[in-house]
């Protein structure tokens, strides 16, 4: 019972308070999102929250309620309430009421359906034929629209729902209404295709319309509005209720053109960038390539220069070595020749001693001759003048002769010269350059004997139809590994030192190598210092493909000459040489006459038909030996002509035979050789 009494007292107290509220303010119950009744019939909205914030601020006793717009206006007019919230202020304020400061600005705008229109503009409205516009019936606004397009037609609506729904009709060009309210309904009805045209018309302030009886209420509201604006509460309420309806939704379709253009520009720029990048990259690549090529070229040039420099230094070194060597190689035998001839001249020595001295003089002469021949051979090889003269060669015979030749030298040195009879599968003639082959083998055997002090020098060979292979092995001093390549170069010796104790010009191996190459062969070396060396030579049988030389037919004559005595003509301009020949030939010559130039030779042969043999010097005044021979052959085909020259080369021999000489002998003329040659003639 007591409990019930207390409850009743509380209700009464509350009612009295309510009844006696200081102020009453009403809002329209149907103006979302500003003020309206929600589905629970509670009054909510932007204006309501603003007022509640002010009430909270001043703890003022204000009763808030809602109602039909017309009714609440009447209530204010009849002083039943103190103020109306959410009131659009008229253009000119009347003095009957107090209007607070504006709580918010509202505006009207056109709204269109983006499904039908990609873009809306006043120009579009102006030029449209009889556009149909849905809107509230309002004279001012009708006037505004007809001022844009006089043919405009209208579809009047009485609610915002109808207004927003009208936008779905295809015959409706656009709708015209309060922007925030229309967008609120568009959102509620899920019409995201409703787009407001951003041209705001009929901008008005909305605020509180207050009775003149309560000016202090107007002050409270004005101050309150100012405070909540300043402290951020206003912004919060605005964001909650209005912001989302006020901002323009993005109309992608409207922007599609712009987007396309921008995309196109971006793509074009991107492509241009790509192209520029590609061009740049290509340029950079090319430049890098060029630079790399330049660098490579530079380094090649540098390497070449380096090599040239090394070569120059090497050749400088070699030149000095060569000069020293040559000087040594010429002076040493000269020393022997001059020294011993002097001894022979001045003192009376026993005939044994004299023979020994003469032997030394001869050896020295041969050594000098070897050096000179080597120099000539090398110079011919270097100039490319040397050509192989291929003819049939009896290899076995040549090898036997070579071994016989060196046997004496080997035994003098206390060395064994082993000649291993090689295997032979040769079934057809062997063709090569005999002179060069002999020269190669001579050099190698000579070196073997020269650089070996004890043991042996061995020559082994294998002969086949394809090639002949030689192994020249010695048990000599060997060749250091680092010298094994260079010793084949001109003037190079493994040991340059003067104290090396080995005579030689450093040319033998380079000549051998050059000859081997000319004959399409191969030359290899295996050597170990202190143990010995093996030189391997392979010379191919060149009987195919190369034109063969016809060996000149030997003439058969002087058969009738009795007692080995010959009528001889010596064509020689040099007195010393003539004297030597005359002395050498005394035993076999019946009569010797002399010519000192080519012309004289021809004359003498014409006038002395009994001349059997002419020793024809090639180098003579007026007519040289070749020309003289040619002239003689015109009238005398039988006289035997022996060409004699200091030019040792093979091509001089060939030329001599070609002009009509019968044989050939090189200077310095060896008496034995000459007599053998003459004996052959006589025998024949
Ligand atoms: P030369 O013998 O006139 O010095 P070569 O060209 O024939 O010139 O040889 C070059 C160098 O090679 C020789 O000086 C020598 O140092 C080295 N050589 C050649 N053959 C032999 C060998 N059989 N044993 C050791 N050294 C050799």
XYZ file of C-alpha atoms and ligand atoms in Angstrom:
711
model
C 0.000 0.000 0.000
C 2.779 2.399 1.033
C 4.649 1.484 -2.079
C 1.717 2.389 -4.312
C 1.383 5.797 -2.631
C 5.052 6.620 -3.306
C 4.736 5.686 -6.974
C 1.669 7.844 -7.417
C 3.479 10.811 -5.826
C 6.332 10.444 -8.227
C 3.985 10.310 -11.239
C 2.163 13.412 -10.059
C 5.459 15.279 -9.457
C 6.634 14.351 -12.926
C 3.317 15.405 -14.498
C 3.375 18.721 -12.689
C 6.935 19.264 -13.867
C 5.908 18.384 -17.343
C 2.884 20.560 -17.265
C 4.852 23.341 -15.895
C 7.714 23.107 -18.395
C 9.193 26.526 -19.005
C 9.022 26.427 -22.856
C 7.385 24.345 -25.569
C 8.869 23.875 -29.003
C 7.283 21.838 -31.750
C 8.623 20.298 -34.963
C 6.954 18.954 -38.057
C 6.615 15.194 -37.733
C 7.319 14.568 -41.425
C 10.445 16.406 -42.591
C 13.259 13.876 -42.667
C 16.136 13.974 -42.074
C 15.610 17.264 -40.199
C 12.758 16.220 -37.913
C 10.374 13.295 -38.245
C 8.808 10.402 -36.405
C 10.766 7.184 -36.745
C 9.209 3.718 -36.976
C 8.898 3.750 -33.118
C 7.031 7.012 -33.382
C 9.839 8.865 -31.655
C 10.678 12.354 -32.800
C 14.199 12.272 -34.205
C 16.334 14.218 -36.684
C 18.962 16.882 -37.119
C 16.962 19.777 -35.619
C 15.773 17.653 -32.690
C 19.353 16.703 -31.776
C 20.465 20.330 -32.073
C 17.744 21.379 -29.625
C 18.547 18.532 -27.239
C 22.204 19.589 -27.283
C 21.186 23.147 -26.346
C 18.920 21.851 -23.572
C 21.799 19.767 -22.242
C 23.992 22.815 -22.333
C 21.783 25.116 -20.299
C 19.646 22.568 -18.497
C 16.687 24.596 -19.686
C 13.290 23.137 -19.239
C 11.948 22.859 -22.782
C 9.205 20.552 -23.837
C 9.662 19.135 -27.325
C 6.826 17.717 -29.363
C 5.747 17.229 -32.960
C 2.721 17.548 -35.126
C 1.232 18.312 -38.472
C 2.940 21.317 -40.020
C -0.199 23.343 -40.362
C -1.285 22.600 -36.811
C 1.965 23.563 -35.212
C 1.987 26.832 -37.126
C -1.469 27.551 -35.816
C -0.350 26.610 -32.297
C 2.454 29.175 -32.465
C 0.143 31.791 -33.923
C -2.247 31.249 -31.032
C 0.574 31.242 -28.434
C -0.039 27.672 -27.478
C 3.591 26.882 -28.014
C 6.661 29.080 -27.776
C 8.530 28.171 -30.908
C 8.699 26.031 -34.027
C 11.925 24.208 -34.925
C 12.994 23.380 -38.480
C 11.363 26.472 -39.943
C 12.457 27.827 -43.336
C 12.887 31.506 -42.901
C 11.001 33.634 -45.416
C 12.890 35.921 -47.775
C 11.901 38.976 -45.718
C 11.502 38.293 -42.043
C 8.252 39.431 -40.494
C 8.407 41.360 -37.232
C 5.698 39.273 -35.547
C 8.191 36.621 -34.543
C 11.747 36.281 -33.537
C 13.914 34.205 -35.926
C 16.989 32.672 -34.425
C 20.266 32.423 -36.265
C 20.244 29.876 -39.042
C 20.738 26.293 -37.927
C 21.335 25.046 -41.460
C 20.902 26.108 -45.096
C 18.692 24.116 -47.426
C 18.368 24.259 -51.183
C 16.431 22.833 -54.112
C 17.962 21.083 -57.081
C 17.191 18.948 -60.102
C 17.648 15.219 -59.618
C 17.898 12.783 -62.496
C 18.013 9.062 -63.161
C 21.540 8.062 -64.184
C 20.105 4.946 -65.839
C 18.441 7.180 -68.427
C 20.783 10.120 -68.520
C 24.548 10.008 -68.354
C 24.765 13.695 -67.734
C 22.284 16.387 -66.828
C 22.744 20.086 -67.455
C 20.661 23.261 -67.555
C 21.514 23.393 -71.263
C 20.037 19.938 -71.685
C 16.867 21.080 -69.893
C 16.704 24.233 -71.971
C 16.990 22.426 -75.299
C 14.760 19.442 -74.437
C 11.400 19.360 -76.153
C 8.603 19.482 -73.624
C 10.577 18.065 -70.731
C 8.449 16.539 -67.995
C 9.496 17.587 -64.514
C 8.129 16.107 -61.331
C 7.900 18.468 -58.341
C 5.832 19.883 -55.528
C 3.362 22.427 -56.769
C 5.016 25.742 -56.044
C 4.468 28.833 -58.165
C 7.878 30.297 -57.603
C 9.620 27.119 -58.700
C 7.301 26.565 -61.682
C 8.173 30.063 -62.780
C 11.859 29.346 -62.348
C 11.653 26.234 -64.553
C 9.542 27.798 -67.316
C 12.095 30.591 -67.420
C 14.609 27.931 -68.441
C 12.354 26.080 -70.853
C 8.889 27.529 -71.566
C 7.719 24.209 -73.036
C 8.357 22.415 -69.730
C 5.567 20.235 -68.438
C 4.987 19.255 -64.843
C 4.025 16.235 -62.842
C 3.011 17.459 -59.396
C 3.513 15.227 -56.376
C 2.482 15.571 -52.796
C 5.092 13.539 -51.015
C 8.813 13.023 -51.231
C 8.284 9.336 -51.818
C 6.188 10.128 -54.891
C 8.783 12.638 -55.997
C 11.633 10.122 -55.816
C 9.539 7.346 -57.367
C 8.646 9.588 -60.281
C 12.292 9.504 -61.294
C 11.803 5.864 -62.398
C 9.402 6.932 -65.121
C 11.052 7.122 -68.493
C 8.929 10.094 -69.593
C 10.099 12.100 -66.591
C 13.127 14.149 -67.607
C 14.061 14.998 -64.022
C 12.548 15.816 -60.664
C 12.925 19.043 -58.798
C 12.856 19.214 -55.015
C 14.529 19.891 -51.716
C 17.933 18.336 -52.122
C 18.649 16.732 -48.734
C 15.035 15.523 -48.285
C 14.937 13.986 -51.778
C 18.291 12.275 -51.278
C 17.100 10.942 -47.892
C 14.176 9.228 -49.624
C 16.323 8.051 -52.533
C 18.592 6.308 -50.009
C 15.638 4.855 -48.069
C 14.221 3.448 -51.311
C 17.626 2.157 -52.415
C 17.699 4.242 -55.558
C 21.410 4.812 -55.848
C 20.919 5.829 -59.450
C 19.321 9.088 -58.337
C 21.864 11.815 -58.923
C 21.424 15.408 -57.706
C 22.492 18.052 -60.218
C 24.992 20.278 -58.444
C 23.205 23.525 -59.087
C 21.564 24.733 -55.921
C 18.456 26.891 -56.180
C 16.287 28.561 -53.571
C 18.866 28.461 -50.868
C 17.153 29.188 -47.571
C 18.056 29.293 -43.887
C 16.303 26.976 -41.495
C 16.100 27.695 -37.802
C 13.710 28.405 -34.898
C 10.729 30.703 -35.208
C 10.112 31.986 -31.680
C 7.154 33.808 -30.173
C 7.830 37.429 -29.286
C 6.643 36.614 -25.797
C 9.723 34.609 -25.017
C 12.716 36.592 -26.242
C 14.877 34.863 -23.592
C 14.103 31.539 -25.309
C 15.347 33.024 -28.616
C 18.512 34.123 -26.801
C 19.019 30.679 -25.288
C 18.604 29.092 -28.729
C 20.892 31.617 -30.430
C 23.600 31.279 -27.787
C 23.221 27.534 -27.703
C 23.570 27.272 -31.467
C 26.697 29.378 -31.293
C 28.237 27.272 -28.520
C 27.529 23.903 -30.149
C 28.916 25.223 -33.389
C 32.087 26.195 -31.581
C 32.531 23.051 -29.499
C 32.090 20.586 -32.355
C 28.742 19.145 -31.257
C 27.058 20.754 -34.264
C 29.490 19.011 -36.631
C 28.798 15.626 -35.010
C 25.047 16.095 -35.411
C 25.503 17.316 -38.990
C 27.680 14.326 -39.857
C 25.159 11.950 -38.364
C 22.044 13.299 -40.057
C 22.884 15.424 -43.092
C 26.389 14.856 -44.499
C 25.564 11.596 -46.280
C 22.604 13.198 -48.122
C 24.340 16.430 -48.946
C 27.382 15.222 -50.780
C 26.912 14.355 -54.456
C 27.056 10.651 -55.182
C 29.601 9.848 -57.826
C 28.009 9.584 -61.201
C 30.475 7.334 -62.929
C 28.622 7.477 -66.191
C 28.943 11.231 -66.271
C 32.650 10.908 -65.714
C 33.110 7.976 -67.983
C 34.098 10.189 -70.907
C 36.528 12.109 -68.740
C 37.802 8.863 -67.260
C 38.211 7.459 -70.747
C 40.086 10.548 -71.929
C 42.263 10.531 -68.836
C 42.853 6.799 -69.218
C 43.688 7.341 -72.859
C 46.107 10.118 -71.950
C 47.583 7.976 -69.187
C 47.882 4.977 -71.523
C 49.357 7.166 -74.279
C 51.767 8.669 -71.784
C 52.585 5.215 -70.531
C 53.158 3.944 -74.065
C 55.222 7.048 -74.840
C 57.161 6.413 -71.672
C 57.630 2.790 -72.658
C 58.771 3.843 -76.146
C 61.051 6.515 -74.703
C 62.333 3.976 -72.229
C 62.827 1.428 -75.006
C 64.600 4.001 -77.201
C 66.738 5.026 -74.268
C 67.463 1.447 -73.377
C 68.322 0.679 -77.001
C 70.541 3.739 -77.113
C 72.148 2.804 -73.833
C 72.512 -0.785 -75.048
C 74.027 0.361 -78.333
C 76.246 2.828 -76.544
C 77.272 0.116 -74.103
C 77.886 -2.200 -77.045
C 79.889 0.490 -78.799
C 81.802 1.191 -75.636
C 82.376 -2.496 -75.064
C 83.500 -2.898 -78.676
C 85.678 0.175 -78.267
C 87.054 -1.255 -75.051
C 87.670 -4.597 -76.691
C 89.270 -2.827 -79.623
C 91.340 -0.757 -77.246
C 92.406 -3.785 -75.316
C 93.106 -5.588 -78.610
C 95.119 -2.594 -79.761
C 96.831 -2.515 -76.391
C 97.594 -6.217 -76.621
C 98.795 -5.782 -80.189
C 100.893 -2.808 -79.167
C 102.201 -4.781 -76.249
C 102.981 -7.669 -78.569
C 104.563 -5.319 -81.101
C 106.582 -3.756 -78.326
C 107.663 -7.163 -77.084
C 108.435 -8.172 -80.646
C 110.420 -4.993 -81.190
C 112.283 -5.545 -77.933
C 112.762 -9.174 -78.801
C 113.944 -8.352 -82.304
C 116.208 -5.687 -80.862
C 117.591 -8.223 -78.473
C 117.827 -10.750 -81.270
C 119.473 -8.266 -83.582
C 122.147 -7.592 -81.000
C 122.480 -11.287 -80.307
C 122.595 -11.973 -84.038
C 125.235 -9.349 -84.683
C 127.316 -10.641 -81.822
C 126.737 -14.169 -83.046
C 127.474 -13.374 -86.672
C 130.520 -11.472 -85.727
C 131.595 -14.504 -83.749
C 130.595 -16.930 -86.503
C 132.557 -14.989 -89.148
C 135.499 -13.894 -87.049
C 136.210 -17.337 -85.632
C 136.699 -19.099 -88.997
C 138.349 -15.943 -90.407
C 140.706 -16.104 -87.506
C 141.507 -19.692 -88.433
C 141.952 -18.935 -92.125
C 144.051 -15.791 -91.729
C 146.012 -17.090 -88.748
C 146.984 -20.386 -90.283
C 147.657 -19.037 -93.793
C 149.976 -16.548 -92.142
C 151.725 -19.339 -90.288
C 152.086 -21.286 -93.506
C 153.589 -18.236 -95.203
C 156.106 -17.251 -92.586
C 157.580 -20.342 -90.940
C 158.743 -23.618 -92.342
C 156.607 -26.315 -90.841
C 156.767 -30.032 -91.378
C 154.509 -31.313 -94.124
C 152.403 -33.022 -91.435
C 151.868 -29.723 -89.638
C 151.173 -27.990 -92.914
C 148.523 -30.566 -93.746
C 146.949 -29.993 -90.319
C 146.917 -26.233 -90.855
C 145.385 -26.587 -94.294
C 142.728 -28.831 -92.825
C 141.896 -26.149 -90.259
C 141.773 -23.517 -92.978
C 139.382 -25.689 -94.995
C 137.146 -26.375 -92.017
C 137.019 -22.670 -91.220
C 136.086 -21.929 -94.823
C 133.286 -24.498 -94.662
C 132.019 -23.062 -91.418
C 131.838 -19.599 -92.949
C 130.140 -21.014 -95.998
C 127.539 -22.704 -93.782
C 126.816 -19.435 -92.040
C 126.425 -17.562 -95.320
C 124.216 -20.285 -96.797
C 122.044 -20.225 -93.704
C 121.609 -16.467 -93.903
C 120.636 -16.695 -97.547
C 118.194 -19.548 -96.884
C 116.517 -17.650 -94.065
C 116.232 -14.460 -96.077
C 114.653 -16.374 -98.945
C 112.229 -18.099 -96.626
C 111.286 -14.803 -95.013
C 110.746 -13.051 -98.328
C 108.534 -15.930 -99.508
C 110.729 -16.459 -102.565
C 111.625 -19.983 -101.662
C 109.458 -22.463 -103.553
C 109.700 -26.225 -103.236
C 111.197 -28.025 -106.167
C 109.438 -31.364 -106.128
C 110.865 -34.376 -107.897
C 111.296 -38.037 -107.276
C 113.641 -38.699 -104.369
C 115.324 -41.873 -103.280
C 114.869 -41.465 -99.573
C 116.861 -44.483 -98.467
C 119.827 -43.486 -100.606
C 119.775 -39.954 -99.221
C 119.650 -41.178 -95.640
C 122.533 -43.578 -96.198
C 124.584 -40.798 -97.752
C 123.815 -38.470 -94.877
C 124.855 -41.018 -92.318
C 128.044 -41.783 -94.186
C 128.729 -38.066 -94.317
C 128.330 -37.572 -90.557
C 129.919 -40.838 -89.486
C 133.389 -39.340 -89.564
C 132.394 -36.246 -87.537
C 130.614 -38.430 -84.962
C 133.524 -40.757 -84.431
C 135.894 -37.784 -84.212
C 133.769 -36.552 -81.315
C 133.642 -39.998 -79.748
C 129.928 -40.363 -80.362
C 127.953 -43.208 -81.877
C 125.904 -42.300 -84.881
C 123.248 -44.972 -84.931
C 121.380 -45.385 -88.122
C 118.343 -47.596 -87.697
C 117.217 -49.007 -90.979
C 113.575 -47.966 -91.041
C 110.550 -49.941 -92.056
C 109.214 -49.150 -95.492
C 105.858 -49.837 -97.078
C 106.592 -47.604 -100.035
C 105.183 -48.983 -103.236
C 105.255 -45.914 -105.436
C 107.771 -43.134 -106.110
C 108.332 -40.628 -103.350
C 108.186 -36.983 -104.347
C 109.517 -34.095 -102.355
C 112.188 -31.410 -102.474
C 115.425 -33.338 -102.070
C 117.564 -30.339 -101.262
C 115.213 -29.156 -98.518
C 114.732 -32.609 -97.049
C 118.502 -33.094 -96.862
C 118.912 -29.659 -95.427
C 116.362 -30.404 -92.654
C 117.992 -33.697 -91.743
C 121.506 -32.236 -91.985
C 120.559 -29.460 -89.558
C 119.008 -31.851 -87.078
C 121.845 -34.410 -87.187
C 124.431 -31.623 -87.036
C 122.699 -30.155 -83.971
C 122.477 -33.584 -82.375
C 126.221 -34.037 -82.790
C 126.940 -30.473 -81.724
C 124.952 -30.584 -78.486
C 125.873 -34.109 -77.415
C 129.101 -34.862 -75.567
C 128.681 -38.470 -74.783
C 126.321 -41.185 -75.849
C 124.843 -41.285 -79.268
C 122.858 -39.619 -81.986
C 120.297 -41.891 -83.571
C 118.407 -41.554 -86.828
C 115.329 -43.699 -87.322
C 112.757 -43.431 -90.066
C 109.605 -44.956 -91.401
C 108.719 -44.712 -95.046
C 105.232 -45.170 -96.482
C 103.315 -44.138 -99.574
C 101.861 -41.225 -97.643
C 104.905 -39.835 -95.891
C 108.341 -40.342 -94.498
C 108.792 -39.923 -90.733
C 112.112 -39.308 -88.994
C 113.152 -39.439 -85.355
C 116.503 -37.805 -84.639
C 117.371 -38.661 -81.086
C 120.378 -37.619 -79.054
C 121.667 -38.033 -75.515
C 122.891 -34.448 -75.378
C 122.355 -31.421 -73.178
C 118.613 -31.160 -73.927
C 116.549 -28.006 -74.267
C 114.828 -26.248 -71.338
C 111.027 -26.292 -71.598
C 110.737 -22.491 -71.799
C 113.047 -22.439 -74.837
C 111.463 -25.279 -76.737
C 109.178 -22.990 -78.731
C 111.496 -20.088 -79.393
C 114.453 -22.057 -80.682
C 112.507 -22.481 -83.932
C 112.571 -18.703 -84.438
C 115.281 -16.968 -86.458
C 118.572 -16.311 -84.687
C 117.342 -17.848 -81.445
C 119.599 -20.047 -79.408
C 118.671 -21.695 -76.151
C 121.813 -20.293 -74.641
C 122.858 -16.863 -75.819
C 125.854 -16.571 -73.589
C 129.167 -16.272 -75.348
C 130.431 -18.796 -72.926
C 127.959 -21.388 -74.208
C 130.810 -22.834 -76.222
C 128.640 -23.875 -79.159
C 129.210 -22.415 -82.556
C 126.152 -21.601 -84.607
C 124.011 -18.786 -85.915
C 120.665 -19.824 -84.434
C 119.263 -20.252 -87.927
C 119.341 -23.996 -88.499
C 116.062 -24.838 -86.777
C 114.164 -21.889 -88.201
C 115.284 -22.919 -91.705
C 114.309 -26.511 -90.982
C 110.919 -25.421 -89.701
C 110.401 -23.165 -92.749
C 111.324 -26.008 -95.106
C 109.082 -28.485 -93.281
C 106.193 -26.049 -93.679
C 106.993 -25.542 -97.365
C 106.789 -29.294 -97.815
C 103.474 -29.473 -95.881
C 105.157 -31.479 -93.172
C 105.407 -31.385 -89.393
C 108.247 -30.815 -86.986
C 108.012 -31.653 -83.279
C 110.353 -31.657 -80.368
C 110.563 -33.582 -77.122
C 113.418 -32.701 -74.884
C 114.605 -32.798 -71.299
C 117.514 -30.798 -70.003
C 120.466 -33.020 -69.298
C 118.888 -36.090 -70.884
C 118.658 -35.314 -74.567
C 116.238 -34.462 -77.335
C 114.118 -36.133 -79.966
C 113.184 -34.192 -83.086
C 110.331 -35.686 -85.077
C 109.915 -34.781 -88.752
C 107.146 -35.846 -91.054
C 107.375 -35.073 -94.766
C 104.418 -36.092 -96.940
C 104.823 -37.794 -100.283
C 103.812 -35.046 -102.717
C 103.495 -37.164 -105.809
C 99.874 -36.144 -106.273
C 98.633 -32.800 -107.397
C 101.978 -31.080 -107.876
C 103.420 -30.748 -111.333
C 106.516 -32.796 -111.527
C 109.787 -31.463 -112.714
C 111.368 -33.136 -115.642
C 114.937 -33.966 -114.875
C 116.978 -32.637 -117.770
C 118.360 -35.266 -120.040
C 122.062 -35.688 -119.609
C 123.958 -35.310 -122.804
C 126.190 -38.014 -123.995
C 129.241 -36.601 -125.570
C 132.961 -36.252 -125.323
C 132.873 -40.000 -125.540
C 135.681 -39.861 -127.991
C 138.000 -37.814 -125.765
C 141.014 -39.988 -124.972
C 143.207 -39.976 -121.855
C 140.906 -37.787 -119.789
C 142.296 -34.664 -121.424
C 139.936 -31.877 -122.312
C 140.069 -28.630 -124.196
C 138.671 -26.182 -121.665
C 137.449 -22.621 -121.636
C 137.278 -20.927 -118.259
C 134.961 -17.949 -118.323
C 135.947 -16.075 -115.178
C 136.557 -12.375 -114.619
C 138.119 -12.834 -111.188
C 141.849 -13.561 -111.413
C 142.036 -15.478 -108.133
C 139.183 -17.741 -109.050
C 140.716 -18.322 -112.513
C 144.029 -19.203 -110.988
C 142.386 -21.663 -108.578
C 140.455 -23.330 -111.368
C 143.410 -23.473 -113.722
C 145.550 -25.057 -110.999
C 142.812 -27.502 -109.995
C 142.274 -28.600 -113.595
C 145.856 -29.036 -114.654
C 145.580 -32.832 -114.419
C 142.608 -33.210 -116.722
C 143.017 -30.304 -119.105
C 144.745 -30.610 -122.443
C 144.427 -26.908 -123.072
C 142.889 -24.083 -121.049
C 141.885 -20.735 -122.494
C 140.328 -17.877 -120.544
C 137.569 -15.348 -121.208
C 136.945 -12.428 -118.826
C 133.492 -11.403 -120.077
C 130.426 -12.968 -121.701
C 131.060 -11.560 -125.158
C 134.577 -12.931 -125.222
C 133.280 -16.399 -124.276
C 130.899 -16.427 -127.249
C 133.660 -15.242 -129.577
C 136.163 -17.822 -128.304
C 133.650 -20.686 -128.723
C 132.912 -19.511 -132.263
C 136.613 -19.413 -133.098
C 137.672 -22.597 -131.269
C 135.376 -25.395 -132.306
C 137.450 -27.981 -130.431
C 136.484 -26.730 -126.981
C 135.015 -29.614 -124.966
C 133.999 -27.930 -121.709
C 133.217 -24.404 -120.660
C 133.329 -23.461 -116.975
C 130.885 -20.581 -117.207
C 130.868 -18.009 -114.428
C 127.315 -16.684 -114.129
C 128.253 -13.183 -113.001
C 130.379 -11.575 -115.719
C 130.656 -8.154 -117.404
C 129.025 -7.316 -120.785
C 127.090 -10.571 -121.037
C 126.352 -12.667 -117.981
C 126.870 -16.417 -118.018
C 123.207 -17.217 -118.778
C 123.082 -14.818 -121.744
C 126.408 -16.093 -123.071
C 125.153 -19.713 -122.798
C 121.989 -18.808 -124.698
C 124.079 -17.168 -127.432
C 126.419 -20.204 -127.671
C 123.518 -22.673 -127.834
C 122.342 -20.911 -130.997
C 125.339 -22.222 -132.920
C 126.818 -24.945 -130.723
C 124.655 -27.573 -129.060
C 127.408 -29.994 -128.109
C 129.936 -28.100 -126.011
C 129.516 -29.099 -122.348
C 128.752 -26.030 -120.220
C 129.128 -26.090 -116.428
C 127.634 -23.076 -114.727
C 129.584 -21.885 -111.720
C 128.198 -19.334 -109.281
C 128.434 -18.076 -105.766
C 124.585 -17.979 -105.635
C 123.807 -21.197 -103.860
C 120.065 -21.176 -104.316
C 118.161 -23.885 -106.103
C 116.468 -21.481 -108.527
C 119.835 -20.365 -109.939
C 120.610 -23.983 -110.720
C 117.261 -24.374 -112.402
C 117.772 -21.250 -114.450
C 121.233 -22.430 -115.512
C 119.797 -25.697 -116.791
C 116.917 -23.852 -118.451
C 119.217 -21.563 -120.516
C 121.216 -24.517 -121.802
C 123.916 -25.353 -119.253
C 124.565 -29.059 -118.773
C 125.405 -29.010 -115.110
C 126.095 -26.770 -112.243
C 128.688 -26.258 -109.540
C 128.579 -23.739 -106.714
C 131.347 -21.562 -105.478
C 133.565 -22.044 -103.578
C 134.369 -24.849 -105.914
C 135.560 -28.015 -104.353
C 138.308 -29.531 -106.492
C 137.177 -33.073 -105.743
C 133.657 -32.323 -106.720
C 134.771 -30.636 -109.929
C 137.025 -33.496 -110.936
C 134.272 -36.026 -110.144
C 131.928 -34.091 -112.374
C 134.444 -33.970 -115.217
C 135.178 -37.655 -114.785
C 131.483 -38.412 -115.193
C 131.436 -36.451 -118.431
C 134.451 -38.275 -119.741
C 133.065 -41.681 -118.780
C 129.813 -40.895 -120.463
P 122.411 -23.128 -83.951
O 122.535 -24.580 -83.764
O 123.158 -22.609 -85.108
O 122.621 -22.343 -82.706
P 119.680 -23.829 -84.464
O 118.533 -23.000 -84.968
O 119.993 -25.049 -85.212
O 120.872 -22.856 -84.351
O 119.336 -24.212 -82.988
C 118.876 -23.247 -82.121
C 119.214 -23.596 -80.695
O 118.455 -24.715 -80.290
C 120.645 -24.012 -80.480
O 121.491 -22.890 -80.319
C 120.521 -24.840 -79.219
O 120.485 -23.979 -78.111
C 119.177 -25.507 -79.384
N 119.293 -26.856 -79.943
C 119.034 -27.252 -81.192
N 119.192 -28.596 -81.324
C 119.576 -29.064 -80.123
C 119.862 -30.363 -79.609
N 119.829 -31.448 -80.359
N 120.198 -30.469 -78.316
C 120.232 -29.367 -77.528
N 119.963 -28.111 -77.935
C 119.627 -27.956 -79.227
